[in-house]
Every structure is written in structure tokens, then in C-alpha cells.
mmCIF file with all atom_site columns, C-alpha atoms in Angstrom:
data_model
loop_
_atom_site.group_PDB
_atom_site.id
_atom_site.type_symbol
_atom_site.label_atom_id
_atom_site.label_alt_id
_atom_site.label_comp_id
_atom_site.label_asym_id
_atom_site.label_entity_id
_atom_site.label_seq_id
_atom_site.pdbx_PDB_ins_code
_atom_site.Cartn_x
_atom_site.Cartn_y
_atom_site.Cartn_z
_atom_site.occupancy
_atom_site.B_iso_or_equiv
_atom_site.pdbx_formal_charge
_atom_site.auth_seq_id
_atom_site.auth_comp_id
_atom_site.auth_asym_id
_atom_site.auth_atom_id
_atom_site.pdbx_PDB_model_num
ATOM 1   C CA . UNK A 1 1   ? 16.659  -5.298  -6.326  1.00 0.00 ? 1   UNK A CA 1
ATOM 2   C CA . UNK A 1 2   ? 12.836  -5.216  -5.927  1.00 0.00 ? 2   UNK A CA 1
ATOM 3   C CA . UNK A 1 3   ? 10.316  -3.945  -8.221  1.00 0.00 ? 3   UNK A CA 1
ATOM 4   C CA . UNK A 1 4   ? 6.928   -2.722  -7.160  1.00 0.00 ? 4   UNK A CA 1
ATOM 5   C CA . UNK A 1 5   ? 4.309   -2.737  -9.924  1.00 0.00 ? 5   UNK A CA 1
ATOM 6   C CA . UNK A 1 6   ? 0.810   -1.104  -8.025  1.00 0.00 ? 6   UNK A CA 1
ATOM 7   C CA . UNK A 1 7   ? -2.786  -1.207  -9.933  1.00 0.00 ? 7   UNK A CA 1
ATOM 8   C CA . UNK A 1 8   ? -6.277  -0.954  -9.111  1.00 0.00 ? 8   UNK A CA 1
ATOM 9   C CA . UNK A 1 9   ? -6.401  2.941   -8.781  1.00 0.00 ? 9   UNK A CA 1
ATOM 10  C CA . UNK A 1 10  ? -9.416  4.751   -11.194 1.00 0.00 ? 10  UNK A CA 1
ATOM 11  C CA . UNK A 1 11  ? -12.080 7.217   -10.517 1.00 0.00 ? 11  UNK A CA 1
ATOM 12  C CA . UNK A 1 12  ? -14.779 6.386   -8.112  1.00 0.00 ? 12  UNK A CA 1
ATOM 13  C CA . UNK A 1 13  ? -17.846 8.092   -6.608  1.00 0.00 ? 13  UNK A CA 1
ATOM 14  C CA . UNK A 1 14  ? -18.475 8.481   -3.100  1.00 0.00 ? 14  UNK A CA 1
ATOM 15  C CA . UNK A 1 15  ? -19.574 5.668   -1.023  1.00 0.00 ? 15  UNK A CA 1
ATOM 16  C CA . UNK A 1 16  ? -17.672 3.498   -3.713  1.00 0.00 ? 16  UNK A CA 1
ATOM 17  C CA . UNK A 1 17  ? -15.204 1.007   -3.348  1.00 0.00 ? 17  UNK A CA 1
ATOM 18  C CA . UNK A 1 18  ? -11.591 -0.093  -4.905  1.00 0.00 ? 18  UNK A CA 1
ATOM 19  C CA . UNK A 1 19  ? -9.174  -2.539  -4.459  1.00 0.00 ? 19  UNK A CA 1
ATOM 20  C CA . UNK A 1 20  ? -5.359  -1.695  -4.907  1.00 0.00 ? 20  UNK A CA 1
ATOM 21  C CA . UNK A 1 21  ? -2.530  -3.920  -5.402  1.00 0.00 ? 21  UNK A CA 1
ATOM 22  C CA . UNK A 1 22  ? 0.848   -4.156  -5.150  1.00 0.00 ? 22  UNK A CA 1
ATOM 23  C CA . UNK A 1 23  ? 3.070   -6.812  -6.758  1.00 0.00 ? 23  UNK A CA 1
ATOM 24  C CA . UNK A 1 24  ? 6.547   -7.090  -5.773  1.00 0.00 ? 24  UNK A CA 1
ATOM 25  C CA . UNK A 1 25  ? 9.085   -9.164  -7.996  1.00 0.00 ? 25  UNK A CA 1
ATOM 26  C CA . UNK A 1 26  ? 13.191  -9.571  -7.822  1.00 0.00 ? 26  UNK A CA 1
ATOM 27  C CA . UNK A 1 27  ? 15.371  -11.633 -6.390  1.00 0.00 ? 27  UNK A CA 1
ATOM 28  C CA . UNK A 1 28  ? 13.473  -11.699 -2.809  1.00 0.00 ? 28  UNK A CA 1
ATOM 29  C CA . UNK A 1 29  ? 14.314  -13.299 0.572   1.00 0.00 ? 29  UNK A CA 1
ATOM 30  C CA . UNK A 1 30  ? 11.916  -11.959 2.706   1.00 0.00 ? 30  UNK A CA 1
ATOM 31  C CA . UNK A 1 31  ? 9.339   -9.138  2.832   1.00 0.00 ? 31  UNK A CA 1
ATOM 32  C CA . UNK A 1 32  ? 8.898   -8.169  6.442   1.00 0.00 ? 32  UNK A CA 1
ATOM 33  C CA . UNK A 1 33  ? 6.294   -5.178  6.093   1.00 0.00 ? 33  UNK A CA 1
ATOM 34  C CA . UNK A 1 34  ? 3.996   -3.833  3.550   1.00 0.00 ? 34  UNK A CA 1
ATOM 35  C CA . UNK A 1 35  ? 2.203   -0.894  3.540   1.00 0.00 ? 35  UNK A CA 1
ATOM 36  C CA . UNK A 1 36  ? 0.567   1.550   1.732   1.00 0.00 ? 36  UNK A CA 1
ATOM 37  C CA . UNK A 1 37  ? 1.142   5.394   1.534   1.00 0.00 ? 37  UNK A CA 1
ATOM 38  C CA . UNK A 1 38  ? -0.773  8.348   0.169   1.00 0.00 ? 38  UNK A CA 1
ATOM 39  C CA . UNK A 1 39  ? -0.257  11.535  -1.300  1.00 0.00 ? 39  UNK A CA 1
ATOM 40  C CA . UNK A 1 40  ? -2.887  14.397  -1.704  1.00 0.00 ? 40  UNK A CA 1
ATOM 41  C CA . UNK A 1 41  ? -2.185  17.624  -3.998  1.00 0.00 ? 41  UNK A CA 1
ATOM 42  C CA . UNK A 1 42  ? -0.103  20.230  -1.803  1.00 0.00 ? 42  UNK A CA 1
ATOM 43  C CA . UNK A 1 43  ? 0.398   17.662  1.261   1.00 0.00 ? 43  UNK A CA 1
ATOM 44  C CA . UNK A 1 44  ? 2.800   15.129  2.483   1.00 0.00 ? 44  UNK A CA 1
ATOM 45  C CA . UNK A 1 45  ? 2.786   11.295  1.671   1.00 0.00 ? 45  UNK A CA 1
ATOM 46  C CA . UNK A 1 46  ? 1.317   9.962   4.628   1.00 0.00 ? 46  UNK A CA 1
ATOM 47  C CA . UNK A 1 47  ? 0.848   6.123   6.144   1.00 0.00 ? 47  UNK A CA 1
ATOM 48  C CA . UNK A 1 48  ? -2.497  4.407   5.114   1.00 0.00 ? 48  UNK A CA 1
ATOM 49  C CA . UNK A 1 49  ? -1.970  0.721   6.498   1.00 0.00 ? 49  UNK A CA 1
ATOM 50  C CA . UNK A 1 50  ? 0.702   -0.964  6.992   1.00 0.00 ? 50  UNK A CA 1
ATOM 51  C CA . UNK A 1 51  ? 0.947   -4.968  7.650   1.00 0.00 ? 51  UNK A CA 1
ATOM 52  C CA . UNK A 1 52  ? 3.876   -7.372  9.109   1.00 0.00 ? 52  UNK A CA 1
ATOM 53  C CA . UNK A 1 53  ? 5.042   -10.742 8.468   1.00 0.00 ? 53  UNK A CA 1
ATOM 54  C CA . UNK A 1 54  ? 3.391   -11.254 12.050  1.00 0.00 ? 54  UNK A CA 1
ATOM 55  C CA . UNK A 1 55  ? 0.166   -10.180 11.005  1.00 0.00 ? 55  UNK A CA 1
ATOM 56  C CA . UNK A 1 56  ? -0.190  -6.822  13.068  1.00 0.00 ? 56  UNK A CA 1
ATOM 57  C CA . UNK A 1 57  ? -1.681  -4.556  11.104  1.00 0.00 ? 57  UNK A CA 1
ATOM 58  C CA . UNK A 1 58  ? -1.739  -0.206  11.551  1.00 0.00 ? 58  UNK A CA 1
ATOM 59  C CA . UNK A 1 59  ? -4.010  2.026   9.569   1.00 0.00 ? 59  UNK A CA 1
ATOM 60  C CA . UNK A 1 60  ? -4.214  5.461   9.760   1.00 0.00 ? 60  UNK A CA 1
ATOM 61  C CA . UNK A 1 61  ? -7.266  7.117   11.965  1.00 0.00 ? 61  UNK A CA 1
ATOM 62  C CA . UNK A 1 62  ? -9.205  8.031   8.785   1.00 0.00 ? 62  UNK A CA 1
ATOM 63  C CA . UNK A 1 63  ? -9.504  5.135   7.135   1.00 0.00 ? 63  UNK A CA 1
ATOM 64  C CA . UNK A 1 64  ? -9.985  2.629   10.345  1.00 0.00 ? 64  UNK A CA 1
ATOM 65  C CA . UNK A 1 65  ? -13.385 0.949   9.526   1.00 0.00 ? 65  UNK A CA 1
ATOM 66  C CA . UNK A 1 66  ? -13.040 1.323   5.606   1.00 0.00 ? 66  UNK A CA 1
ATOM 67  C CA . UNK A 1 67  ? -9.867  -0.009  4.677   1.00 0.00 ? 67  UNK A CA 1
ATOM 68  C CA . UNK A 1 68  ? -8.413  -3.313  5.100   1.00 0.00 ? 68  UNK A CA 1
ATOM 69  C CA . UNK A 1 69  ? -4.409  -4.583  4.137   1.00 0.00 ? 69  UNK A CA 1
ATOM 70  C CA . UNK A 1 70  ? -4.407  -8.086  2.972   1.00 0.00 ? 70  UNK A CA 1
ATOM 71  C CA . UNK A 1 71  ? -1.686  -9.860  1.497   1.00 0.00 ? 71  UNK A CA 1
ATOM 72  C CA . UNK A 1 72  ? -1.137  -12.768 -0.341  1.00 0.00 ? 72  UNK A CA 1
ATOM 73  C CA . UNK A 1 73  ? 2.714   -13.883 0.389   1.00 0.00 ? 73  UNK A CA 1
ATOM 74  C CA . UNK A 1 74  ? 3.051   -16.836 -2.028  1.00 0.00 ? 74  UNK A CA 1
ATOM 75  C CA . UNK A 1 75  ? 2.415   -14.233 -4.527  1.00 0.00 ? 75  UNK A CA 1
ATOM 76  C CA . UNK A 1 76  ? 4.413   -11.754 -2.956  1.00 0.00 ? 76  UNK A CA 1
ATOM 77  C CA . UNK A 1 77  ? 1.514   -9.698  -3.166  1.00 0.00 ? 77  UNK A CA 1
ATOM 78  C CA . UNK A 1 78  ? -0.595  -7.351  -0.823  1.00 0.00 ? 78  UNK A CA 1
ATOM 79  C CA . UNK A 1 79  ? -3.737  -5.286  -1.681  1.00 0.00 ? 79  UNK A CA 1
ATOM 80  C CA . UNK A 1 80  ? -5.678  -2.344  0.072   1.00 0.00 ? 80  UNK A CA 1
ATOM 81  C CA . UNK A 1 81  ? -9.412  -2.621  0.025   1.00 0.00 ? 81  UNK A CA 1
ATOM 82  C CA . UNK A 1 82  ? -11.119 0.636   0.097   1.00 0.00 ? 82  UNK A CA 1
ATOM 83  C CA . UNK A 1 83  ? -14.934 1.154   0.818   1.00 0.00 ? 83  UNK A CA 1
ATOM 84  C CA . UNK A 1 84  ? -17.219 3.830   1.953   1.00 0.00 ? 84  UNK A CA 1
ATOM 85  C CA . UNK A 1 85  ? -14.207 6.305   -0.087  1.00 0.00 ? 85  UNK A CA 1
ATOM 86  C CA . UNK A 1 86  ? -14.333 9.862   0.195   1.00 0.00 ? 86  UNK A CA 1
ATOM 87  C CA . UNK A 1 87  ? -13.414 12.679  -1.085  1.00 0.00 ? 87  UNK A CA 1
ATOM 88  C CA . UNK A 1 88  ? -10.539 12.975  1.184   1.00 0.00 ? 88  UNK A CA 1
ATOM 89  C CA . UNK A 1 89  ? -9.067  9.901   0.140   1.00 0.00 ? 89  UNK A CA 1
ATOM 90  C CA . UNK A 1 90  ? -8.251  11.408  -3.194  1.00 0.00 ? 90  UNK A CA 1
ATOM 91  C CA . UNK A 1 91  ? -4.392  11.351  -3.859  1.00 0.00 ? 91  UNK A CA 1
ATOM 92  C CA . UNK A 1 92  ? -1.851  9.277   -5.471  1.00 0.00 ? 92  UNK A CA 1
ATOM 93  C CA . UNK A 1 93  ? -1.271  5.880   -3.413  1.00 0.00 ? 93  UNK A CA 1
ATOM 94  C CA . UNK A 1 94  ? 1.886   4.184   -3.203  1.00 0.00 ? 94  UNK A CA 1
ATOM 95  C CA . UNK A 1 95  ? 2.948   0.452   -2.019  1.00 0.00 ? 95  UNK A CA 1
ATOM 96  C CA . UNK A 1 96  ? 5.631   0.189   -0.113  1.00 0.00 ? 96  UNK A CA 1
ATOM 97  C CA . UNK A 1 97  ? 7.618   -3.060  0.879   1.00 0.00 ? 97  UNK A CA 1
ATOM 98  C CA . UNK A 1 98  ? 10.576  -3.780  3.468   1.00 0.00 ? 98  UNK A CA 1
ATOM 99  C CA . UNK A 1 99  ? 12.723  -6.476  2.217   1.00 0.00 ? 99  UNK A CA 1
ATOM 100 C CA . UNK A 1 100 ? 15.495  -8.694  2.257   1.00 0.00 ? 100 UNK A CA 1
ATOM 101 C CA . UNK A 1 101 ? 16.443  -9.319  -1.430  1.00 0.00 ? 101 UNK A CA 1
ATOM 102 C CA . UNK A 1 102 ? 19.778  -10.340 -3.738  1.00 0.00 ? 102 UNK A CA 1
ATOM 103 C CA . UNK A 1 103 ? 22.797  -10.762 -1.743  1.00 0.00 ? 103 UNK A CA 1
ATOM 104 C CA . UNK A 1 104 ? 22.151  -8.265  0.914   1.00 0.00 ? 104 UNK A CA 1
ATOM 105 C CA . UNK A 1 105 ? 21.095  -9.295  4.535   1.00 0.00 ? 105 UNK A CA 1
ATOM 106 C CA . UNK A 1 106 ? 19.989  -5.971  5.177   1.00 0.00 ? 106 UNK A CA 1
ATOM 107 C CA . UNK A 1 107 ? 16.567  -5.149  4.521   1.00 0.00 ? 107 UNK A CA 1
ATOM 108 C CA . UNK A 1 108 ? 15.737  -2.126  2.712   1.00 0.00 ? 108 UNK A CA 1
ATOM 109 C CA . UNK A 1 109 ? 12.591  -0.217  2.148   1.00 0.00 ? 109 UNK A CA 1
ATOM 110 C CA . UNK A 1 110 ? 11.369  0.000   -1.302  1.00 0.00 ? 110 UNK A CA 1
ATOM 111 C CA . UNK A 1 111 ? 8.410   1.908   -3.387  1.00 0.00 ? 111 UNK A CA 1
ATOM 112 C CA . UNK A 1 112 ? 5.903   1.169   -6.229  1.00 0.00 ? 112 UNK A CA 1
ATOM 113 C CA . UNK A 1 113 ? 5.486   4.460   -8.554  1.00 0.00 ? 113 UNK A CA 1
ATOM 114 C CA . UNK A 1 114 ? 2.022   5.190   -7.272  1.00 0.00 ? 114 UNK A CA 1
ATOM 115 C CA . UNK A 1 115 ? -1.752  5.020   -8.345  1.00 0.00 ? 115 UNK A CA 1
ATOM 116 C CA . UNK A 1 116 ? -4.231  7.861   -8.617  1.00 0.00 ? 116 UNK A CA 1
ATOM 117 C CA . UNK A 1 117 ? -7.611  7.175   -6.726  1.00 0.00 ? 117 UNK A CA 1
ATOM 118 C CA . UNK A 1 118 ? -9.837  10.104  -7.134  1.00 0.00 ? 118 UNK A CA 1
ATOM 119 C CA . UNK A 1 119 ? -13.024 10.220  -5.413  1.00 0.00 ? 119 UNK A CA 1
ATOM 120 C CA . UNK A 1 120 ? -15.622 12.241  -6.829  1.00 0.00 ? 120 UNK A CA 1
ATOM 121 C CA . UNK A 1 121 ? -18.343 13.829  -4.468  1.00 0.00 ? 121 UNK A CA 1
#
């Protein structure tokens, strides 16, 4: 099993900046992809970056410019840096990781519980 533990999230004004972070922790053989997701109030979790163990990295058309996935894997750790936020970018973010872990060779994908960023105009 793999645990996600997320922080960083807080109220912000816009034009501000945050840092998110995701921590993963469990018996873990490999983390392949991590990403980030969001959620807004009456829409559907949606893709904000994602980043792979070969270093490609996808964000999302909206935040291209502002954001930036980074990850730390000794620490098992990645982080989304957010500047120039918005109002738009309010919602509830959540890591997500795709891993081998415990006895499995399958990877599966697996989800922190989510941070609120609100971005106040």
C-alpha cells in the first residue's frame, strides 16, 4: 500500500504564489508518474501536471507558464509550484502517484486526500 500525505494548500490573493506537496510513503518499488489533479465546486477533477520517471512533463493549457511539477525521488516526493494564481485555480488539489509497491508487480494508481487552494480576487 501507498499513502499520499499532500500540504501546502491556504488562501492566496491573486498574482500570488504556493507551493504544494505530495509525500508518498509504504512499502514502494517504483513510482513511475506523478501528477497533480484539481477539483473546482460543481466540476470534474481535472489533470494539472503530470511528470514521469523519464522526466516528460504535461500540464494542462491553463496553467502552462505558471506552474511547474518538480519532484524530489530520494524523498519520494513531488511538489507543484504555482505563481501568477487566479481565481480560476480555486479548487481542491489532489496528488496522485502510479506505483509499484508491496508484493505486487503491477502498478497501481493511487491518491492523496486533497488540499484546498483558494484564490481570492
Amino acid at each position: 500500500q501507498v499513502q499520499l500525505a499532500e500540504s501546502g494548500g491556504g488562501l492566496v490573493q491573486t498574482g500570488g504564489s504556493l507551493r504544494l506537496s505530495c509525500r508518498a510513503s509504504g512499502t514502494i518499488y517504483s513510482i513511475n508518474s506523478m501528477g497533480w489533479y484539481r477539483q473546482a465546486p460543481g466540476k470534474e477533477r481535472e489533470l494539472v501536471a503530470t511528470i514521469r520517471n523519464d522526466g516528460s512533463e504535461v500540464y494542462t493549457d491553463s496553467v502552462k507558464g505558471r506552474f511547474a511539477i518538480t519532484r524530489d525521488n530520494a524523498k519520494n516526493t513531488w511538489y507543484l509550484e504555482m505563481n501568477n494564481l487566479k481565481p480560476e485555480d480555486t479548487a481542491v488539489y489532489y496528488c496522485s502517484g502510479v506505483a509499484v509497491a508491496g508484493t505486487s508487480p503491477f502498478e497501481y494508481t493511487y491518491w492523496g486526500q486533497g488540499t484546498r487552494v483558494t484564490v481570492s480576487s
